[in-house]
Tab-separated table of C-alpha atoms in Angstrom:
chain	number	residue	atom	x	y	z
O	1000	MET	CA	0.000	0.000	0.000
O	1001	ALA	CA	1.451	3.350	-1.053
O	1002	LEU	CA	1.355	6.066	1.568
O	1003	PRO	CA	1.136	9.821	1.017
O	1004	LEU	CA	4.790	10.863	0.911
O	1005	PRO	CA	6.247	13.902	2.650
O	1006	SER	CA	6.698	17.017	0.596
O	1007	LEU	CA	10.266	16.724	-0.620
O	1008	GLU	CA	12.114	19.289	-2.671
O	1009	PRO	CA	11.720	18.662	-6.416
O	1010	GLN	CA	14.757	17.187	-8.119
O	1011	GLN	CA	15.505	18.195	-11.685
O	1012	GLN	CA	16.124	15.405	-14.172
O	1013	HIS	CA	16.897	15.224	-17.896
O	1014	HIS	CA	14.307	12.842	-19.325
O	1015	GLN	CA	15.230	10.721	-22.328
O	1016	THR	CA	13.720	7.635	-23.938
O	1017	THR	CA	16.128	4.993	-22.680
O	1018	THR	CA	16.493	2.222	-20.103
O	1019	ASN	CA	16.336	2.769	-16.336
O	1020	ARG	CA	20.040	2.034	-15.966
O	1021	GLU	CA	20.957	4.518	-18.699
O	1022	ILE	CA	18.691	7.134	-17.116
O	1023	GLN	CA	20.562	6.745	-13.824
O	1024	GLU	CA	23.883	7.393	-15.563
O	1025	ILE	CA	22.593	10.349	-17.610
O	1026	ASP	CA	20.809	12.094	-14.767
O	1027	ILE	CA	22.411	13.543	-11.697
O	1028	PHE	CA	22.445	10.840	-9.050
O	1029	HIS	CA	20.925	12.627	-6.073
O	1030	ARG	CA	22.164	11.882	-2.577
O	1031	PHE	CA	18.609	11.199	-1.443
O	1032	ASP	CA	15.694	9.969	-3.507
O	1033	VAL	CA	12.456	7.963	-3.319
O	1034	VAL	CA	12.255	4.835	-5.505
O	1035	SER	CA	9.781	1.987	-5.974
O	1036	ASP	CA	11.708	-1.279	-6.500
O	1037	SER	CA	12.645	-2.870	-3.167
O	1038	SER	CA	12.719	-6.450	-4.483
O	1039	ASP	CA	16.359	-7.168	-3.572
O	1040	HIS	CA	16.305	-5.524	-0.140
O	1041	HIS	CA	17.570	-7.839	2.594
O	1042	TYR	CA	14.658	-7.008	4.908
O	1043	LEU	CA	11.950	-7.111	2.242
O	1044	HIS	CA	9.789	-9.635	4.118
O	1045	ILE	CA	10.640	-8.922	7.737
O	1046	ASN	CA	7.917	-6.464	8.744
O	1047	ASN	CA	5.351	-8.080	6.467
O	1048	ASN	CA	5.903	-11.379	8.247
O	1049	ASN	CA	5.757	-9.723	11.657
O	1050	GLU	CA	2.453	-8.084	10.793
O	1051	LYS	CA	0.970	-11.378	9.587
O	1052	ASN	CA	2.039	-13.165	12.748
O	1053	SER	CA	0.595	-10.465	15.015
O	1054	SER	CA	-2.543	-9.639	13.002
O	1055	SER	CA	-4.728	-11.872	15.137
O	1056	LYS	CA	-3.738	-9.906	18.234
O	1057	LYS	CA	-4.730	-6.508	16.859
O	1058	THR	CA	-7.969	-4.869	17.900
O	1059	LYS	CA	-10.329	-3.186	15.487
O	1060	ASP	CA	-8.915	0.253	16.237
O	1061	GLU	CA	-5.275	-0.783	15.865
O	1062	GLY	CA	-3.560	-0.117	12.547
O	1063	ASP	CA	-0.352	-1.390	10.983
O	1064	SER	CA	2.575	0.871	11.825
O	1065	PHE	CA	3.552	1.390	8.188
O	1066	THR	CA	0.124	1.527	6.527
O	1067	ASP	CA	-1.207	4.141	8.915
O	1068	ILE	CA	0.311	7.522	8.095
O	1069	SER	CA	-0.691	8.839	11.503
O	1070	SER	CA	1.209	6.175	13.462
O	1071	GLY	CA	4.158	7.233	15.565
O	1072	ALA	CA	6.606	5.112	13.566
O	1073	SER	CA	5.445	6.521	10.212
O	1074	LYS	CA	5.653	10.107	11.443
O	1075	LYS	CA	9.151	9.604	12.797
O	1076	ILE	CA	10.371	7.979	9.577
O	1077	MET	CA	8.972	10.859	7.527
O	1078	GLN	CA	10.936	13.231	9.754
O	1079	GLU	CA	14.070	11.171	9.160
O	1080	TRP	CA	13.513	11.410	5.401
O	1081	LYS	CA	13.489	15.211	5.493
O	1082	ILE	CA	16.653	15.274	7.589
O	1083	LEU	CA	18.444	12.875	5.233
O	1084	GLU	CA	17.344	14.824	2.177
O	1085	LYS	CA	19.030	18.005	3.379
O	1086	HIS	CA	21.925	16.902	5.559
O	1087	LEU	CA	23.660	13.888	4.010
O	1088	PRO	CA	27.475	14.159	3.836
O	1089	ASP	CA	29.168	14.029	0.447
O	1090	SER	CA	30.211	10.402	0.846
O	1091	ILE	CA	26.752	8.922	1.543
O	1092	TYR	CA	23.824	8.265	-0.811
O	1093	VAL	CA	20.403	7.025	0.312
O	1094	ARG	CA	17.342	5.512	-1.369
O	1095	VAL	CA	13.979	5.046	0.377
O	1096	TYR	CA	10.906	3.261	-0.967
O	1097	GLU	CA	7.504	4.762	-1.709
O	1098	ASN	CA	5.665	1.482	-0.985
O	1099	ARG	CA	7.841	0.423	1.975
O	1100	ILE	CA	8.698	3.414	4.109
O	1101	ASP	CA	10.140	1.042	6.717
O	1102	LEU	CA	13.049	0.165	4.378
O	1103	LEU	CA	16.108	2.176	3.381
O	1104	ARG	CA	19.315	1.511	1.464
O	1105	ALA	CA	22.515	3.516	1.867
O	1106	VAL	CA	25.967	3.455	0.313
O	1107	ILE	CA	29.136	4.900	1.819
O	1108	ILE	CA	32.136	5.815	-0.339
O	1109	GLY	CA	35.382	4.762	1.335
O	1110	ALA	CA	37.370	7.747	2.540
O	1111	ALA	CA	40.805	8.785	1.293
O	1112	GLY	CA	43.635	8.010	3.693
O	1113	THR	CA	42.170	4.607	4.638
O	1114	PRO	CA	42.482	1.130	3.063
O	1115	TYR	CA	38.793	1.490	2.155
O	1116	HIS	CA	39.419	4.405	-0.227
O	1117	ASP	CA	37.283	4.533	-3.389
O	1118	GLY	CA	35.314	1.439	-2.390
O	1119	LEU	CA	31.521	1.304	-2.124
O	1120	TYR	CA	29.887	-0.159	0.983
O	1121	PHE	CA	26.147	-0.862	0.896
O	1122	PHE	CA	23.746	-1.198	3.821
O	1123	ASP	CA	20.116	-2.335	3.931
O	1124	ILE	CA	18.171	-0.849	6.836
O	1125	ALA	CA	14.755	-1.723	8.286
O	1126	PHE	CA	12.793	0.330	10.821
O	1127	PRO	CA	10.848	-1.778	13.358
O	1128	PRO	CA	7.083	-1.210	13.871
O	1129	ASP	CA	7.760	0.440	17.245
O	1130	TYR	CA	10.486	2.771	15.942
O	1131	PRO	CA	12.015	4.874	17.522
O	1132	VAL	CA	11.541	2.840	20.721
O	1133	GLN	CA	13.612	0.093	19.088
O	1134	PRO	CA	16.582	0.916	16.832
O	1135	PRO	CA	16.658	0.029	13.126
O	1136	LEU	CA	18.074	-3.253	11.847
O	1137	VAL	CA	21.152	-2.845	9.636
O	1138	TYR	CA	22.557	-5.377	7.188
O	1139	TYR	CA	25.934	-4.844	5.519
O	1140	ARG	CA	26.068	-6.327	2.009
O	1141	SER	CA	29.451	-7.967	2.536
O	1142	PHE	CA	29.450	-10.709	-0.153
O	1143	GLY	CA	30.891	-12.884	2.603
O	1144	LEU	CA	33.991	-10.698	3.050
O	1145	ARG	CA	34.981	-9.352	6.482
O	1146	ILE	CA	36.628	-6.011	5.836
O	1147	ASN	CA	36.507	-4.586	9.362
O	1148	PRO	CA	36.554	-6.264	12.792
O	1149	ASN	CA	33.609	-4.136	13.927
O	1150	LEU	CA	31.661	-4.328	10.668
O	1151	TYR	CA	29.684	-7.556	10.660
O	1152	ALA	CA	26.865	-8.557	8.292
O	1153	ASN	CA	24.322	-6.828	10.542
O	1154	GLY	CA	26.158	-3.525	10.093
O	1155	ARG	CA	26.977	-3.130	13.788
O	1156	ALA	CA	29.554	-0.474	14.733
O	1157	LEU	CA	30.590	0.953	11.435
O	1158	VAL	CA	34.250	1.979	11.638
O	1159	LEU	CA	35.985	2.467	8.265
O	1160	ASN	CA	39.078	4.203	9.580
O	1161	GLU	CA	42.761	4.485	8.691
O	1162	LYS	CA	44.016	1.557	10.808
O	1163	PRO	CA	41.193	-0.989	11.221
O	1164	TYR	CA	43.487	-3.449	12.991
O	1165	TYR	CA	43.245	-1.388	16.159
O	1166	ASN	CA	39.494	-1.971	16.224
O	1167	GLU	CA	40.173	-5.588	17.114
O	1168	PRO	CA	39.635	-6.275	20.837
O	1169	GLY	CA	42.965	-6.166	22.674
O	1170	SER	CA	45.012	-5.059	19.668
O	1171	GLY	CA	47.693	-2.434	20.126
O	1172	VAL	CA	47.402	-2.286	23.915
O	1173	LEU	CA	50.558	-4.264	24.788
O	1174	PRO	CA	54.163	-2.992	24.817
O	1175	GLY	CA	56.076	-3.014	21.522
O	1176	ARG	CA	54.535	-0.411	19.276
O	1177	ALA	CA	56.646	-1.389	16.243
O	1178	ILE	CA	55.290	-4.927	16.415
O	1179	TRP	CA	51.708	-3.721	16.532
O	1180	GLU	CA	52.303	-1.326	13.648
O	1181	LYS	CA	53.643	-4.201	11.562
O	1182	LYS	CA	50.523	-6.222	12.342
O	1183	SER	CA	48.373	-3.198	11.556
O	1184	ASN	CA	50.009	-2.750	8.144
O	1185	ALA	CA	49.451	-6.414	7.309
O	1186	TYR	CA	45.826	-6.087	8.399
O	1187	SER	CA	45.355	-3.032	6.178
O	1188	GLU	CA	46.817	-4.936	3.239
O	1189	ASN	CA	44.165	-7.594	3.673
O	1190	VAL	CA	41.418	-4.975	4.036
O	1191	PHE	CA	42.421	-3.307	0.762
O	1192	PHE	CA	42.517	-6.672	-1.007
O	1193	LEU	CA	39.018	-7.538	0.238
O	1194	SER	CA	37.779	-4.072	-0.689
O	1195	CYS	CA	38.991	-4.652	-4.262
O	1196	LYS	CA	37.227	-8.014	-4.325
O	1197	THR	CA	34.058	-6.245	-3.194
O	1198	MET	CA	34.408	-3.939	-6.206
O	1199	LEU	CA	34.292	-6.957	-8.517
O	1200	PHE	CA	31.160	-8.310	-6.834
O	1201	LEU	CA	29.449	-4.929	-7.081
O	1202	LEU	CA	30.229	-4.557	-10.776
O	1203	ARG	CA	28.837	-8.026	-11.439
O	1204	ARG	CA	25.748	-7.629	-9.264
O	1205	PRO	CA	25.046	-3.995	-8.314
O	1206	PRO	CA	22.202	-3.347	-5.825
O	1207	LYS	CA	18.932	-2.237	-7.405
O	1208	ASN	CA	18.463	1.504	-7.859
O	1209	PHE	CA	22.252	1.961	-7.698
O	1210	GLU	CA	23.240	0.242	-10.961
O	1211	GLY	CA	24.139	3.465	-12.752
O	1212	PHE	CA	25.852	4.898	-9.683
O	1213	VAL	CA	28.099	1.839	-9.287
O	1214	ALA	CA	29.027	1.829	-12.978
O	1215	SER	CA	29.745	5.562	-13.054
O	1216	HIS	CA	31.744	5.520	-9.808
O	1217	PHE	CA	34.129	2.771	-10.895
O	1218	ARG	CA	34.440	4.185	-14.403
O	1219	GLU	CA	35.627	7.440	-12.840
O	1220	LYS	CA	37.832	5.878	-10.154
O	1221	ALA	CA	39.322	2.968	-12.138
O	1222	SER	CA	42.643	4.675	-12.926
O	1223	VAL	CA	43.137	5.853	-9.353
O	1224	ILE	CA	42.352	2.395	-7.951
O	1225	LEU	CA	44.741	0.647	-10.349
O	1226	SER	CA	47.474	3.232	-9.725
O	1227	ALA	CA	47.042	2.682	-5.997
O	1228	CYS	CA	47.345	-1.082	-6.498
O	1229	ASN	CA	50.657	-0.603	-8.321
O	1230	ALA	CA	51.959	1.826	-5.703
O	1231	TYR	CA	51.094	-0.551	-2.875
O	1232	ILE	CA	52.510	-3.663	-4.578
O	1233	ASN	CA	55.779	-1.883	-5.345
O	1234	GLY	CA	56.132	-0.447	-1.825
O	1235	GLN	CA	55.938	3.177	-2.935
O	1236	VAL	CA	53.443	4.074	-0.218
O	1237	ARG	CA	51.782	2.404	2.732
O	1238	VAL	CA	48.441	0.792	1.936
O	1239	GLY	CA	45.629	3.316	2.289
O	1240	LEU	CA	47.700	6.475	1.763
O	1241	TYR	CA	47.451	6.806	-2.011
O	1242	ARG	CA	45.557	10.002	-2.694
O	1243	ASN	CA	42.455	10.322	-4.848
O	1244	ASP	CA	44.124	12.949	-7.038
O	1245	GLY	CA	46.613	10.368	-8.260
O	1246	SER	CA	49.461	11.337	-5.927
O	1247	CYS	CA	50.713	9.761	-2.748
O	1248	SER	CA	52.312	11.240	0.328
O	1249	SER	CA	55.534	9.228	0.266
O	1250	CYS	CA	55.944	8.005	-3.347
O	1251	LYS	CA	59.272	9.829	-3.660
O	1252	SER	CA	60.659	8.414	-0.443
O	1253	SER	CA	64.093	6.784	-0.831
O	1254	SER	CA	63.095	4.010	1.556
O	1255	PRO	CA	60.442	1.666	0.123
O	1256	VAL	CA	57.580	0.592	2.362
O	1257	HIS	CA	57.633	-3.043	3.455
O	1258	VAL	CA	55.017	-5.078	1.620
O	1259	SER	CA	54.269	-8.688	2.521
O	1260	GLU	CA	54.768	-11.428	-0.075
O	1261	LYS	CA	51.223	-12.589	0.664
O	1262	PHE	CA	49.800	-9.222	-0.364
O	1263	LYS	CA	51.892	-9.120	-3.528
O	1264	GLY	CA	50.702	-12.572	-4.498
O	1265	LEU	CA	47.034	-11.905	-3.769
O	1266	MET	CA	47.036	-8.578	-5.584
O	1267	GLY	CA	48.995	-10.093	-8.460
O	1268	GLN	CA	46.099	-12.486	-9.016
O	1269	LEU	CA	43.355	-9.905	-8.422
O	1270	TYR	CA	44.795	-7.024	-10.446
O	1271	PRO	CA	44.095	-8.566	-13.882
O	1272	GLN	CA	40.499	-9.193	-12.828
O	1273	LEU	CA	40.139	-5.552	-11.814
O	1274	VAL	CA	41.559	-4.337	-15.123
O	1275	SER	CA	39.197	-6.627	-17.032
O	1276	ALA	CA	36.148	-5.584	-14.998
O	1277	PHE	CA	36.956	-1.868	-15.306
O	1278	LYS	CA	37.541	-2.265	-19.051
O	1279	ARG	CA	34.165	-3.986	-19.527
O	1280	ASN	CA	32.583	-1.205	-17.478
O	1281	GLY	CA	33.840	1.374	-19.975
O	1282	ALA	CA	36.777	2.876	-18.089
O	1283	SER	CA	39.589	4.469	-20.087
O	1284	LEU	CA	42.662	2.359	-19.308
O	1285	GLY	CA	45.063	3.254	-22.117
O	1286	ASP	CA	48.113	3.727	-19.907
O	1287	PHE	CA	47.541	0.475	-18.025
O	1288	LEU	CA	47.016	-1.554	-21.217
O	1289	GLU	CA	50.106	0.044	-22.807
O	1290	GLN	CA	52.245	-1.184	-19.911
O	1291	LEU	CA	51.609	-4.759	-21.058
O	1292	LYS	CA	53.406	-4.128	-24.350
O	1293	GLN	CA	56.588	-2.832	-22.701
O	1294	PRO	CA	59.430	-5.119	-21.532
O	1295	VAL	CA	59.542	-5.770	-17.804
O	1296	GLU	CA	62.952	-5.734	-16.123
O	1297	LYS	CA	63.339	-8.139	-13.274
O	1298	LYS	CA	65.585	-5.800	-11.282
O	1299	THR	CA	62.925	-3.099	-11.069
O	1300	LEU	CA	60.367	-5.334	-9.409
O	1301	SER	CA	60.057	-5.742	-5.686
O	1302	PHE	CA	58.420	-9.168	-5.863
O	1303	LYS	CA	59.445	-12.570	-7.204
O	1304	TRP	CA	59.766	-13.155	-10.957
O	1305	LYS	CA	57.360	-16.096	-10.725
O	1306	THR	CA	54.683	-13.733	-9.428
O	1307	VAL	CA	55.454	-11.277	-12.247
O	1308	ARG	CA	54.962	-13.904	-14.954
O	1309	MET	CA	51.734	-15.117	-13.363
O	1310	PHE	CA	50.483	-11.538	-13.036
O	1311	PHE	CA	51.059	-10.496	-16.647
O	1312	GLY	CA	50.028	-13.873	-17.984
O	1313	LYS	CA	46.617	-13.638	-16.337
O	1314	LEU	CA	46.202	-10.032	-17.420
O	1315	LYS	CA	46.916	-10.858	-21.076
O	1316	LYS	CA	44.418	-13.725	-20.969
O	1317	VAL	CA	41.513	-11.720	-19.572
O	1318	LEU	CA	42.150	-8.906	-22.075
O	1319	GLY	CA	42.324	-11.268	-25.037
O	1320	LEU	CA	45.989	-10.492	-25.776
O	1321	LYS	CA	47.011	-14.165	-25.878
O	1322	LYS	CA	48.437	-15.229	-29.256
O	1323	GLU	CA	46.275	-17.551	-31.340
O	1324	ASN	CA	47.445	-21.150	-31.758
O	1325	SER	CA	47.841	-22.991	-35.034
O	1326	SER	CA	44.137	-23.865	-35.177
O	1327	GLY	CA	43.240	-20.179	-35.183
O	1328	LYS	CA	41.622	-20.345	-31.749
O	1329	SER	CA	42.715	-18.523	-28.662
O	1330	GLY	CA	44.793	-20.532	-26.249
O	1331	VAL	CA	42.471	-19.791	-23.360
O	1332	GLU	CA	38.717	-20.224	-23.136
O	1333	GLY	CA	36.981	-17.144	-21.837
O	1334	LYS	CA	34.908	-17.399	-18.668
O	1335	GLY	CA	31.943	-15.250	-17.820
O	1336	SER	CA	32.187	-12.883	-14.896
């Protein structure tokens, strides 16, 4: 049942005859907007089921919290909508639903100066029938990846900060600061790797109503993300400190940053997948593709030659640069993403 919606400020759009996804990319993607399709929301059935289970207990004068515009929960949610519409920070975008005012979806853009930089982190939120007496439920769309010790699937305690290792209980509280910093750097390496994996999942299966936003974001940020990967792998800068403008705070340092062999190996395998996904998404990657045609000197690399060969071999395969065999067919069968 659709409820009368609060009077929100009109948002200008450029209408064209095209698909919904193309419209999202052509129009300005507003930080706050009301949409209709909630079919992939994690909490789609939660309040509906609760209402069915408790319907026999309701008296004639009692109404459902989200079908009665005069209910306390509905009024409070409408107030929240107006606040969100006018006061969202630059790094957060929100969509609410005209037919399910109890549901909300938000995305946070990972901040510069952290291993989460340039990533997208999506949350599905559900307001309970007795809101605000009870807090909302929050589900982080993690794709099974744990990118922060305090950020579980239910979204509890969101902390996307510079050194997530120190969010772990008991971490960094014992003597030996250098030891803890080493552990923190290794933890940040893993966080960045998982954040990059999350990018691949999002490009393959973007949340509804954010398809155009996801595509546009990674098309714009692809070069920065890949440059950061190279800087981190080669020890030019500590993971998380590559800047969004394409620079980094310590790239010219004479002393390279220590990078674990595990991180080099994992990123060596993931990097070609990122390049392929960004290329399919329409990103301009001329400089990165050109690097494949240039000879690679072993002495300039900070990781093992075996990893180098595996890295470039995989990258050439996913980009279709593998030479054809005598039968005229490519040496590698392509796999769908």
